[in-house]
Structures are given as structure tokens and as C-alpha cells.
Short mmCIF file of C-alpha atoms and ligand atoms in Angstrom, two decimals:
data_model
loop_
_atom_site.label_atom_id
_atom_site.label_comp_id
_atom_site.label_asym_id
_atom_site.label_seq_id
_atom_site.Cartn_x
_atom_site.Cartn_y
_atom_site.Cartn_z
CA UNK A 411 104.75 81.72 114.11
CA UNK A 412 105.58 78.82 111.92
CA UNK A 413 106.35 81.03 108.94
CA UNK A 414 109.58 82.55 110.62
CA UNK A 415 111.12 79.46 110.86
CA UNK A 416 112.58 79.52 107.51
CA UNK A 417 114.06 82.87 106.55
CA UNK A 418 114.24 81.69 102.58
CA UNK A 419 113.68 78.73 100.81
CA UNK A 420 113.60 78.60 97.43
CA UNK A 421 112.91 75.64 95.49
CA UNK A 422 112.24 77.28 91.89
CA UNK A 423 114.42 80.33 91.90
CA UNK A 424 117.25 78.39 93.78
CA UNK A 425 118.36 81.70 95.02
CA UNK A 426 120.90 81.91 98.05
CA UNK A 427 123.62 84.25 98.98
CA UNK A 428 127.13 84.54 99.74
CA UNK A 429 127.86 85.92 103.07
CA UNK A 430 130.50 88.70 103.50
CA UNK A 431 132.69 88.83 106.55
CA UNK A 432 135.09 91.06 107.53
CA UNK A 433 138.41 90.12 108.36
CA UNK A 434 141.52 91.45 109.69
CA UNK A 435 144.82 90.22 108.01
CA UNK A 436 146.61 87.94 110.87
CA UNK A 437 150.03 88.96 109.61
CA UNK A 438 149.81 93.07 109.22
CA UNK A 439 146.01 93.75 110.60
CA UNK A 440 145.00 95.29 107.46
CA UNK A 441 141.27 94.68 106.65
CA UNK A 442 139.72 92.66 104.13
CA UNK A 443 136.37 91.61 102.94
CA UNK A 444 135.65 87.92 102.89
CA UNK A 445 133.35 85.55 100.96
CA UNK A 446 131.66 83.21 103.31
CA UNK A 447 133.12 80.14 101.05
CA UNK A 448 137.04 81.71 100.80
CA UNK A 449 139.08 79.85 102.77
CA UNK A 450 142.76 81.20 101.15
CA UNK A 451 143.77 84.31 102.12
CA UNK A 452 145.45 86.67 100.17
CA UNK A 453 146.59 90.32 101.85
CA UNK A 454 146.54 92.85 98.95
CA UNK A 455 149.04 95.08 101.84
CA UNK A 456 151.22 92.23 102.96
CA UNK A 457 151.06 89.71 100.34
CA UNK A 458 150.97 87.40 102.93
CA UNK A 459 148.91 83.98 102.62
CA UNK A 460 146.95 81.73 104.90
CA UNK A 461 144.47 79.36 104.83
CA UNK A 462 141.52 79.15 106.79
CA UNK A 463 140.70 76.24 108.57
CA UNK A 464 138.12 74.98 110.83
CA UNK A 465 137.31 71.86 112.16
CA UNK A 466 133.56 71.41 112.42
CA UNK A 467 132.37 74.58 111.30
CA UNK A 468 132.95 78.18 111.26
CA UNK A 469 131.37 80.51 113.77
CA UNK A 470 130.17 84.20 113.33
CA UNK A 471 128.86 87.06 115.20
CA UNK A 472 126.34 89.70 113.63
CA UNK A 473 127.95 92.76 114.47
CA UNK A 474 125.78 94.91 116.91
CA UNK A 475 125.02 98.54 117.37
CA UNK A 476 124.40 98.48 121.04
CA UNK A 477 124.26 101.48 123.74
CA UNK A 478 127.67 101.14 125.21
CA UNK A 479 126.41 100.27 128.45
CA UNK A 480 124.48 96.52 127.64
CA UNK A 481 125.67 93.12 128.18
CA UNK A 482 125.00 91.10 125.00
CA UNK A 483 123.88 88.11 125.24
CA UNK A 484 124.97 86.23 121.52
CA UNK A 485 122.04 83.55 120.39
CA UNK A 486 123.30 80.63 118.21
CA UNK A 487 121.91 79.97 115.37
CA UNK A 488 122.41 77.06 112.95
CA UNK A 489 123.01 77.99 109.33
CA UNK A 490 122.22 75.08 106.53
CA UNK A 491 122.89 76.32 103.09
CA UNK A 492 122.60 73.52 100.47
CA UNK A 493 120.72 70.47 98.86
CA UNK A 494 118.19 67.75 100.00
CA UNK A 495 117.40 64.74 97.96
CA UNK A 496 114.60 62.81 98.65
CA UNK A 497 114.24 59.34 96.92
CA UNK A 498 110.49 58.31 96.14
CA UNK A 499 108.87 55.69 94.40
CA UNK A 500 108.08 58.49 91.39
CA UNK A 501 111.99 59.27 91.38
CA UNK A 502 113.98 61.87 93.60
CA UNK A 503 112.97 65.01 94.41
CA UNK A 504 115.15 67.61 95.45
CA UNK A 505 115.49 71.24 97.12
CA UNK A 506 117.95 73.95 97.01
CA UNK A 507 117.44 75.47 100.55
CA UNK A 508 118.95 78.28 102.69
CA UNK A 509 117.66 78.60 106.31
CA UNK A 510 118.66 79.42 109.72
CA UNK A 511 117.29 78.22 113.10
CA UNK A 512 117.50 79.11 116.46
CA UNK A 513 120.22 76.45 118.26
CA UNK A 514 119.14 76.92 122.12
CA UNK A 515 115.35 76.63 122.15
CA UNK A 516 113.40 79.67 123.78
CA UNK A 517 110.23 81.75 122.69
CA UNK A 518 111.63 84.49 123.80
CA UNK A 519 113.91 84.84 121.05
CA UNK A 520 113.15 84.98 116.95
CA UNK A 521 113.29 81.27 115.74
CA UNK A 522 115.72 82.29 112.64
CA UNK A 523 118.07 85.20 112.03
CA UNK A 524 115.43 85.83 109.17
CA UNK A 525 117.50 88.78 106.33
CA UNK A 526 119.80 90.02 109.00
CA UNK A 527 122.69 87.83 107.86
CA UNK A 528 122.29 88.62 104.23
CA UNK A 529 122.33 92.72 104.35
CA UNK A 530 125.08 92.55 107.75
CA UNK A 531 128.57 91.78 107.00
CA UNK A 532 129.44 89.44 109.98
CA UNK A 533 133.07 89.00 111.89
CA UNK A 534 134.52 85.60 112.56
CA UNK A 535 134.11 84.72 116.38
CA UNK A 536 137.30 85.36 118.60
CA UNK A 537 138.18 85.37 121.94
CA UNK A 538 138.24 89.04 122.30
CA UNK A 539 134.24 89.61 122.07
CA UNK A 540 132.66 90.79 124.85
CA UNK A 541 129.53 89.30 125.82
CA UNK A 542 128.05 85.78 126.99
CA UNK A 543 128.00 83.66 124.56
CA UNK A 544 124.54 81.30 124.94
CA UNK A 545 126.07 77.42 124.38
CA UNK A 546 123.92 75.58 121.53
CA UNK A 547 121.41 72.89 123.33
CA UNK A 548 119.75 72.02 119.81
CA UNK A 549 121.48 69.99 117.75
CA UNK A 550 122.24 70.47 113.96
CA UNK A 551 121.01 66.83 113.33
CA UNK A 552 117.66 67.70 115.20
CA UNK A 553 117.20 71.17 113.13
CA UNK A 554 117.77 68.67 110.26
CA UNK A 555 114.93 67.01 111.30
CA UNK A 556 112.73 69.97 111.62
CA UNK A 557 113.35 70.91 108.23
CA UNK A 558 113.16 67.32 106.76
CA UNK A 559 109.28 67.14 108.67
CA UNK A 560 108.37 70.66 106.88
CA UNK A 561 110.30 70.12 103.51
CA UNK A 562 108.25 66.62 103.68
CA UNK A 563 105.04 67.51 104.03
CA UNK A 564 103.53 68.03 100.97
CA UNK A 565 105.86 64.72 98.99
CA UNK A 566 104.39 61.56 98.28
CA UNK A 567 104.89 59.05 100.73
CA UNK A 568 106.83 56.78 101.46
CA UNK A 569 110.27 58.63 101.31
CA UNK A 570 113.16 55.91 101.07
CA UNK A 571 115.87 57.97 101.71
CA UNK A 572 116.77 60.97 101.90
CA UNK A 573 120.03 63.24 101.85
CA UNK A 574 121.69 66.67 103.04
CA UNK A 575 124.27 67.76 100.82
CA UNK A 576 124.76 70.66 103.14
CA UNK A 577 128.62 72.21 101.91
CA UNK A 578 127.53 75.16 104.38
CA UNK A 579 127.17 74.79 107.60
CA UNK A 580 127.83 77.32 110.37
CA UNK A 581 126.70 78.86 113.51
CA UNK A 582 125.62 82.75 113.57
CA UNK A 583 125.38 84.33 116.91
CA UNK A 584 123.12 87.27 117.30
CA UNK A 585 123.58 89.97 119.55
CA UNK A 586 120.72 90.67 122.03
CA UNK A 587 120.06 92.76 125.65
CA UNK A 588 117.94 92.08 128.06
CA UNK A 589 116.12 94.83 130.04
CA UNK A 590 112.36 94.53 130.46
CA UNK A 591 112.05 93.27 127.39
CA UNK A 592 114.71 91.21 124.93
CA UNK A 593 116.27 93.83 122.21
CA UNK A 594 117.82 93.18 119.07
CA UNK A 595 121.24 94.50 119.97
CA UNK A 596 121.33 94.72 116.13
CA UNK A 597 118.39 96.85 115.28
CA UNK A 598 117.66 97.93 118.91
CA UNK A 599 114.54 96.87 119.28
CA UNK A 600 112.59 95.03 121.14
CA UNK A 601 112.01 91.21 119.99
CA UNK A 602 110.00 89.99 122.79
CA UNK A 603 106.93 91.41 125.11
CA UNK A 604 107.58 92.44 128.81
CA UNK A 605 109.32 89.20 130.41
CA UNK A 606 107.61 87.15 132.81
CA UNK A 607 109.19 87.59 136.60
CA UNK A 608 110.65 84.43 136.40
CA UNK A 609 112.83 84.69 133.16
CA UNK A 610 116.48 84.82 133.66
CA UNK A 611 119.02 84.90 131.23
CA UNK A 612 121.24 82.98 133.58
CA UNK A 613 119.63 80.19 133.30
CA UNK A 614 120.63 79.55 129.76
CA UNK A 615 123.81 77.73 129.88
CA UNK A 616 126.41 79.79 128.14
CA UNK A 617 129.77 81.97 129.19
CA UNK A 618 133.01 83.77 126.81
CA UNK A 619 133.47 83.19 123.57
CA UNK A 620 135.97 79.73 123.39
CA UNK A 621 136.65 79.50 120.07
CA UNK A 622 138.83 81.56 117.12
CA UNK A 623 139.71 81.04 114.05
CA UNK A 624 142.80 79.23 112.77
CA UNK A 625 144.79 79.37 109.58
CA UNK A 626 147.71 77.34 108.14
CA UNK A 627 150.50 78.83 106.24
CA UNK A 628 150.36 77.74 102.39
CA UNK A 629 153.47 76.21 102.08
CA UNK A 630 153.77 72.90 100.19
CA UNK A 631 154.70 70.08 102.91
CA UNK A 632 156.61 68.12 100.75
CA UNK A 633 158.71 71.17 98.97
CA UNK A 634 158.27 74.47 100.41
CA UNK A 635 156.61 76.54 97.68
CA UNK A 636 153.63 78.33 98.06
CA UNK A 637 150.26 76.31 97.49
CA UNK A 638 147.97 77.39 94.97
CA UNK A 639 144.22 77.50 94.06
CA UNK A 640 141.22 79.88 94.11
CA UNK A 641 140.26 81.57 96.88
CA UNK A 642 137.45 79.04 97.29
CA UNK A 643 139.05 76.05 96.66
CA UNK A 644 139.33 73.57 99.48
CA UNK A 645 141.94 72.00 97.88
CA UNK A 646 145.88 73.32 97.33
CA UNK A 647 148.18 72.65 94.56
CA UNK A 648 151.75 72.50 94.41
CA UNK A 649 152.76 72.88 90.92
CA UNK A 650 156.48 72.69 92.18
CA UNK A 651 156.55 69.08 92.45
CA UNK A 652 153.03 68.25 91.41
CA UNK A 653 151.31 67.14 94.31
CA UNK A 654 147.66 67.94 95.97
CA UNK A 655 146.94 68.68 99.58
CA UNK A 656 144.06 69.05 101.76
CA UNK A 657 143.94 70.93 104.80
CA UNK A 658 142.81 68.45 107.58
CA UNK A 659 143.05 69.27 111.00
CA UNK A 660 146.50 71.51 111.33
CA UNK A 661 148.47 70.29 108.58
CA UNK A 662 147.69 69.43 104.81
CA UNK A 663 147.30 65.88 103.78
CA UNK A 664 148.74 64.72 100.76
CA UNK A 665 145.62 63.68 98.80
CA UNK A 666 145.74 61.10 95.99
CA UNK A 667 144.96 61.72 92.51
CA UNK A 668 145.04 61.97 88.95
CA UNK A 669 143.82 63.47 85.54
CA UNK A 670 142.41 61.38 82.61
CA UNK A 671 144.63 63.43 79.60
CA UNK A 672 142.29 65.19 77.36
CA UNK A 673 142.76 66.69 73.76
CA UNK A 674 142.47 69.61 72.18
CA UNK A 675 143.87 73.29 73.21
CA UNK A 676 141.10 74.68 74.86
CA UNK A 677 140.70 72.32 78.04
CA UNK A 678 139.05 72.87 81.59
CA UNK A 679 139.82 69.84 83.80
CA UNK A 680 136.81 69.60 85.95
CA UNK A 681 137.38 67.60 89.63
CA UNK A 682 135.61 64.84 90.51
CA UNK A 683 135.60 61.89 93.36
CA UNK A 684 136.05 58.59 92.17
CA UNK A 685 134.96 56.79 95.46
CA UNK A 686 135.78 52.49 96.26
CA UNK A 687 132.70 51.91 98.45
CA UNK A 688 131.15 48.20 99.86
CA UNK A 689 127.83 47.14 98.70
CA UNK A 690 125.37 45.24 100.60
CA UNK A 691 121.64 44.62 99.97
CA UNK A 692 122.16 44.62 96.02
CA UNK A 693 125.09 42.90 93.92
CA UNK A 694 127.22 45.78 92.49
CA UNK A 695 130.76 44.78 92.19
CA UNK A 696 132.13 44.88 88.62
CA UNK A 697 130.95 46.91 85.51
CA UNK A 698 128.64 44.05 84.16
CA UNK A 699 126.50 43.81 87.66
CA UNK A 700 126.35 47.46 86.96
CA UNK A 701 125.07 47.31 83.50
CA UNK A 702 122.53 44.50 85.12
CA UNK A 703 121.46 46.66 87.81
CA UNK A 704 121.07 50.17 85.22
CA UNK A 705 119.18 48.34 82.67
CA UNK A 706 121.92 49.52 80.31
CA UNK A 707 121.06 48.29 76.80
CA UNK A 708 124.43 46.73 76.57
CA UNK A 709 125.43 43.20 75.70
CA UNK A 710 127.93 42.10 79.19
CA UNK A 711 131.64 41.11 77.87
CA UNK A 712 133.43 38.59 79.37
CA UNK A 713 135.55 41.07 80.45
CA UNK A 714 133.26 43.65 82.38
CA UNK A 715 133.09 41.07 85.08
CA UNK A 716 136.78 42.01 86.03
CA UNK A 717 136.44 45.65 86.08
CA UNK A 718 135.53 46.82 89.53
CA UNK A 719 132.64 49.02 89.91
CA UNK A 720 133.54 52.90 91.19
CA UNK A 721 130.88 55.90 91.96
CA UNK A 722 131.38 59.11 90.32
CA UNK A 723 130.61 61.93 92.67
CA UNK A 724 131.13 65.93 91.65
CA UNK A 725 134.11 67.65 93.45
CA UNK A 726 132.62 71.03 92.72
CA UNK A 727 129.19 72.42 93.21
CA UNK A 728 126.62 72.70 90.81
CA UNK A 729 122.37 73.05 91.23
CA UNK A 730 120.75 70.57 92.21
CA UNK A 731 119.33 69.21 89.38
CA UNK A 732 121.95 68.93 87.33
CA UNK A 733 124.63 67.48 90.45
CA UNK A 734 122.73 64.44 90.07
CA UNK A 735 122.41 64.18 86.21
CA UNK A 736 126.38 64.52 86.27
CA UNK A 737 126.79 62.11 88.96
CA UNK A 738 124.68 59.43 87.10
CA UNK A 739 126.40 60.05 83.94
CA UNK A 740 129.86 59.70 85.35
CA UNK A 741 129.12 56.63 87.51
CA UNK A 742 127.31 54.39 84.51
CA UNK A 743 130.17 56.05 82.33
CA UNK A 744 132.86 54.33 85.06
CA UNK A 745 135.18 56.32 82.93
CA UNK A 746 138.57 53.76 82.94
CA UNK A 747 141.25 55.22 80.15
CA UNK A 748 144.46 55.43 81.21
CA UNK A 749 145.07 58.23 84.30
CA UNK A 750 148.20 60.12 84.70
CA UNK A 751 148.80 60.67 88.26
CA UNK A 752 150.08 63.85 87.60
CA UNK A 753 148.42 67.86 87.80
CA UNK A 754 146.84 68.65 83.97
CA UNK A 755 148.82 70.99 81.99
CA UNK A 756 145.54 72.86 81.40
CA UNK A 757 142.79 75.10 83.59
CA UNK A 758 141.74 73.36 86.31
CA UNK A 759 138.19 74.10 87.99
CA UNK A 760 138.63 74.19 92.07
CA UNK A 761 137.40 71.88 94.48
CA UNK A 762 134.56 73.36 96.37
CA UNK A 763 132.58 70.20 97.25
CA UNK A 764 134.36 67.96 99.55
CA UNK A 765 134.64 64.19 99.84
CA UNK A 766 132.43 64.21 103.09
CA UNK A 767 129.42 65.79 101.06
CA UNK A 768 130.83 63.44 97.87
CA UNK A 769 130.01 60.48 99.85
CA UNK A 770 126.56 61.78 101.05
CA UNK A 771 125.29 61.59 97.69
CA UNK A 772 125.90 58.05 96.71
CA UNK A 773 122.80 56.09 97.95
CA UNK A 774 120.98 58.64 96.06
CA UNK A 775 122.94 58.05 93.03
CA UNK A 776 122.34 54.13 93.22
CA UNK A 777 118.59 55.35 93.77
CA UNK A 778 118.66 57.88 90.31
CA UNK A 779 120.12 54.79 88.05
CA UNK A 780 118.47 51.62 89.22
CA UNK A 781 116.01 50.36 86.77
CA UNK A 782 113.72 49.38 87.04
CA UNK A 783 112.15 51.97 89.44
CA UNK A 784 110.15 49.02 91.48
CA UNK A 785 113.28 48.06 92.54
CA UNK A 786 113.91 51.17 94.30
CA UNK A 787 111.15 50.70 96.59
CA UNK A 788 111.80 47.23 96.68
CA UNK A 789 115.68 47.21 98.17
CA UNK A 790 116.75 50.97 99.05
CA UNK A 791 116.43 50.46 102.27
CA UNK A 792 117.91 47.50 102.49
CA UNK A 793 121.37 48.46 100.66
CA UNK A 794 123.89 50.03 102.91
CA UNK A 795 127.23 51.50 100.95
CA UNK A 796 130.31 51.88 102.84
CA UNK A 797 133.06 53.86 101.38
CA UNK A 798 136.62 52.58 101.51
CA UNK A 799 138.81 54.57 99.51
CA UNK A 800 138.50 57.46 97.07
CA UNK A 801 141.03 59.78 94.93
CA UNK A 802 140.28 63.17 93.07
CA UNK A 803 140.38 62.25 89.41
CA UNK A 804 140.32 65.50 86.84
CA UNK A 805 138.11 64.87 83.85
CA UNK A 806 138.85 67.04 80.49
CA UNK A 807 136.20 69.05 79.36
CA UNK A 808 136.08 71.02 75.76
CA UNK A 809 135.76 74.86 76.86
CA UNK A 810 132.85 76.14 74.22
CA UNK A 811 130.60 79.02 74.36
CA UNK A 812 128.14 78.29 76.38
CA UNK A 813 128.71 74.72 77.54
CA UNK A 814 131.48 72.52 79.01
CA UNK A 815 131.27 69.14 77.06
CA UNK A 816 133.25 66.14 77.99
CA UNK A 817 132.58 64.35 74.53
CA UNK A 818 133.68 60.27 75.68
CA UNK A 819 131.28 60.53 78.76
CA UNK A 820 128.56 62.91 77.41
CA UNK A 821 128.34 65.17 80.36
CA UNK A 822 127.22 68.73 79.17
CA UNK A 823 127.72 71.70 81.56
CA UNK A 824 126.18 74.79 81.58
CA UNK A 825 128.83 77.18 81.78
CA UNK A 826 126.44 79.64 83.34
CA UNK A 827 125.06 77.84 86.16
CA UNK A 828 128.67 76.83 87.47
CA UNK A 829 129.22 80.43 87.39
CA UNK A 830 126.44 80.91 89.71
CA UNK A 831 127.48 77.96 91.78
CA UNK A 832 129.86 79.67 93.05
CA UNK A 833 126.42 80.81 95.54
CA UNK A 834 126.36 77.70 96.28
ZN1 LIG B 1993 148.47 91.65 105.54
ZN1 LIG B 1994 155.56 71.11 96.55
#
């Protein structure tokens, strides 16, 4: 029974898939296939443009092929598309995972959605669907759990911390009917055996559908021109009057940031976090603690001492394995030329990892460049980092064949696997 639990997980291959959902323009009702990670909207009928928003996370139903005369019942399930990072005494191990579990607890029904999701294009939850909606009783933070125990198993022990970078997280409701038996209001068939006497579908807290989705118009705040970015970007320019917004809530914030000025004429700026955070448990203040605590094989200048420490987290997704590789090399890089607080004049990658799932990473970051190692084990526990400010900084990378290469910092990028981040 165990192995339904998680519908893929794929350490190796790192394989995971894009949702589709299909969506009905809000302005002329003309419809339009979505990519679970767009979030602006572009009507090829209308050319009208919105933004998705949400403000935990988004909500879908599998759409269901139903005789006409059943009442659905939709089952929540929690979606967790991303990474884990564990932090051992051998170094940090870390999974690329896609999975789905059941977010009311009963036997009756399957545990995950298992391929449905994948091979279904879903719908967007909305007042308008009939049916009683089951309320979640499980929490994501306890199906976290879950999957921490079985990813967990088989790793060395002790673990010292560990992280979700989880930049997708939704809940899927599946349709089902209940007659004698519980039926996949999908497939039509029956998921369950003959139910007991006693089993009532009643007795599972639920009731309509309460939520919809919103969207924002994309007009700058401060000037009135249309936002810009790619359709996954979670992040909007305004190249009007150069400023960068962030949809929070029902509005856009007006985000801080800048771009380090690169040369040469073929230029990506890639985004990144630079992130002002408090240490405790270890002393990381100012460049030279950080060369101390890095084992850098650099001789501390007077000067280092004055230059406050920053982490580097990625703004944009990238595997696992080489998110944390960047992250290091940025952060014992603490990149400081001079930053124009203006938009690059130059491609500019979009934001797809946001400053909530930035700040996730950064214990595990201290963990990857501590040296040496025995100190990990020694103190992790014991440090506690709490962020206090952070801008989006763009970083200028040389555009070549096959790689991006920022040549001050040394960060190589396969141009490949950001392509396929976009899976992510
Ligand atoms: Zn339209
Ligand atoms: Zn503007």
C-alpha cells in the first residue's frame, strides 16, 4: 500500500512535469491553455493582460467524466513539486521530488492522485463547480513530514538539517461518487471495495467550493504602462520608468534592486537574492569572519573586517545540484563592485524562484561552505539565521554556446539544464 504513496520520485533522472490547465480569458472568455508555473496572462483574442495571483497556493480540480446524475465529492490532495536538502556529517544530500498525497486522511480513497494529474489537463477551482468540496484535515507541514521519514530512511544518520525548497505547491481535488462502492468520477471506476454500513460521506467535513482565482491588471503602479516579463516570471518590469514590482497580496510592491554592469555585447543578466540576515551560534559578520569560517586560502585585509557579510541565493530555478554549487559560489564570491540601481540594458533571465524559497536555502548554504566539515556537526544546530532585508541584484553573464559564464565570480551555467528548469 506503501508504494502508492508517492506517484514519482526521481532522484537520478530528476524528471517532473509541467501541468497544463485550462483557462478561460477573464476579459473576453476565450480559452487558453496554461502552464502550471504562468502566472501572466496574455489573450491571443483580446490582447488583454492579467496576472495571476494567489495567496497561499493555487487550487485545481481534475476534470471528471461523470454520469450526469452523481454528486461528486472533490478529494484534496497536496501537491509538492521541488527540492530537499539534507545536511549530514558526509555533506548534503539532496532530492529532486514530485509527489502528491491525500490531504483528508481515509482508506477509502487512493493515498496520491498517482499519473492522473500529468495526462489530465486540470481547471482552476471557482465558485461555479458543482459538488462538495471535502475541506483538507492533513496539513502540508505533516505530509512534509511523511515524506521527510520515507526520503530519510535509507541516509546516514544524524541529519542536521534539512530543507524544502518546494516553488510548487498546490492542492488538486479529485472528483469521486459514492454508490456502493467509491468511483473515480475520473475514470469511472471503482477505487474502493463495497463500503462498510457505517461509512458516510457526510461525515467528512467539507461543503461548496470557497475559493477562485484572482488576477491583477499589469499596469505599472508608479506610471501606468504595461508591466513586462515572461509568462513565468513572478516578477514585473516597468521599463517606462525603470522600476520592479512584485505582486503581493492585491497590488504590486515596488521591490528593490539593482544590476552589477557587465561587459561585452552578448549579455544575459541572471537574478539573484542578495539577502541581510542575523547570525547566531557562529560569528559571521564581515567578509574576513567569512573567509575564517570557509577556510578560504586568503590572507584577511584590514579592510575585509568592514565589509558586511551578504548570502547569495538564486532568483531562478535550476537542479538541484547545481542551485547549491551557484549559491556557494556567489555567497564566498560576496560579489561588491559598484551596482547601478537601475534595469540592465541587456536580456534579462525571469524570476521564477522567490525570496520565500531564497531564504529557505540559506542554513544549507552556511552548511555546503563551512570548513572544516566537523564543524558542521559540531554547531548547525546551534546557528539560527534570521533574515532582515534583501534586494534582487542582476549578475552579468557572457552568453556562449553551451554555457553561461560569469567570468569575476566563476559561476558556469549549463545553458541546457536552465532550459529544462523551466520543469522545475
Ligand atoms: Zn481575451
Ligand atoms: Zn512604470
Amino acid at each position: 500500500m506503501k508504494a502508492c504513496l508517492i506517484h514519482f520520485s526521481a532522484t537520478n533522472v530528476e524528471r517532473s512535469i509541467n501541468l497544463l490547465i485550462e483557462y478561460q480569458c477573464p476579459q473576453c472568455g476565450a480559452p487558453a491553455t496554461l502552464q502550471e508555473t504562468d502566472r501572466l496572462f496574455d489573450c491571443e483574442y483580446c490582447h488583454v493582460k492579467s496576472y495571476l495571483v494567489e495567496k497561499d497556493f493555487f487550487r485545481y480540480i481534475l476534470p471528471n467524466a461523470a454520469p450526469k446524475n452523481k454528486n461528486l465529492v472533490y478529494v484534496p490532495y497536496w501537491r509538492f513539486k521541488g527540492m530537499l536538502f539534507y545536511c549530514l556529517s558526509q555533506g548534503i544530500q539532496h532530492r529532486f521530488i514530485d509527489v502528491s498525497h491525500q490531504a483528508v486522511q481515509s482508506r477509502y480513497f487512493p493515498f496520491s492522485l498517482g499519473f492522473r494529474s500529468q495526462t489530465l489537463k486540470l481547471q482552476f477551482v471557482s465558485q461555479e463547480t458543482n459538488g462538495r468540496f471535502l475541506k483538507p484535515t492533513l496539513s502540508l507541514q505533516k505530509v512534509m513530514e511523511i515524506f521527510d521519514k520515507r526520503f530519510t530512511q535509507a541516509l546516514p544518520k544524524p541529519i542536521f538539517h534539512q530543507s524544502h525548497i518546494g516553488e510548487t505547491i498546490s492542492l488538486i481535488y479529485s472528483p469521486y461518487y459514492i454508490d456502493n462502492k467509491i468511483y473515480d468520477a475520473v475514470s469511472n471506476r471503482a477505487v474502493s471495495s463495497v463500503l462498510p454500513d457505517d461509512f458516510s460521506i457526510d461525515l467528512f467535513p467539507g461543503g461548496p467550493p470557497d475559493w477562485r482565482i484572482r488576477f491583477l491588471p499589469i499596469l505599472c503602479p508608479n506610471c501606468g504602462w504595461d508591466l513586462h516579463d515572461q509568462p513565468d516570471a513572478l516578477i514585473l518590469h516597468c521599463e517606462n520608468c525603470n522600476s520592479v514590482w512584485q505582486p503581493v497580496e492585491n497590488s504590486f510592491k515596488k521591490l528593490k534592486f539593482a544590476h552589477i554592469p557587465g561587459e561585452g555585447d552578448n549579455l544575459v543578466y541572471l537574478p539573484f537574492w542578495r539577502i541581510k540576515a542575523e547570525i547566531s551560534g557562529i560569528n559571521l559578520i564581515s567578509y574576513a569572519d567569512l573567509v575564517k569560517v570557509a577556510n578560504l586560502p586568503k590572507a584577511i585585509q584590514e579592510d575585509w573586517h568592514d565589509i558586511k557579510f551578504r548570502f547569495w541565493a538564486l532568483a531562478f530555478k535550476v537542479r538541484p545540484r547545481s542551485f547549491l554549487r551557484i549559491a556557494r559560489h556567489m555567497t564566498l564570491s560576496q560579489p561588491r563592485e559598484k551596482m547601478d540601481p537601475t534595469l540592465p540594458d541587456a536580456r534579462i533571465h525571469p524570476v521564477t524562484l522567490p525570496i520565500s524559497e531564497a531564504l529557505e536555502t540559506l542554513k544549507t548554504n552556511l552548511a555546503d561552505f563551512i570548513k572544516p566539515k566537523k564543524l558542521v556537526q559540531a554547531k548547525l544546530r546551534d546557528i539560527t539565521i534570521r533574515p532582515k532585508s534583501y534586494a534582487l541584484v542582476y549578475i552579468p553573464f557572457d552568453d556562449k554556446i553551451h554555457e553561461l559564464i560569469q567570468p569575476v565570480y566563476k559561476v558556469t551555467i549549463n545553458k541546457n539544464q536552465l532550459a529544462l528548469a523551466g520543469n522545475l
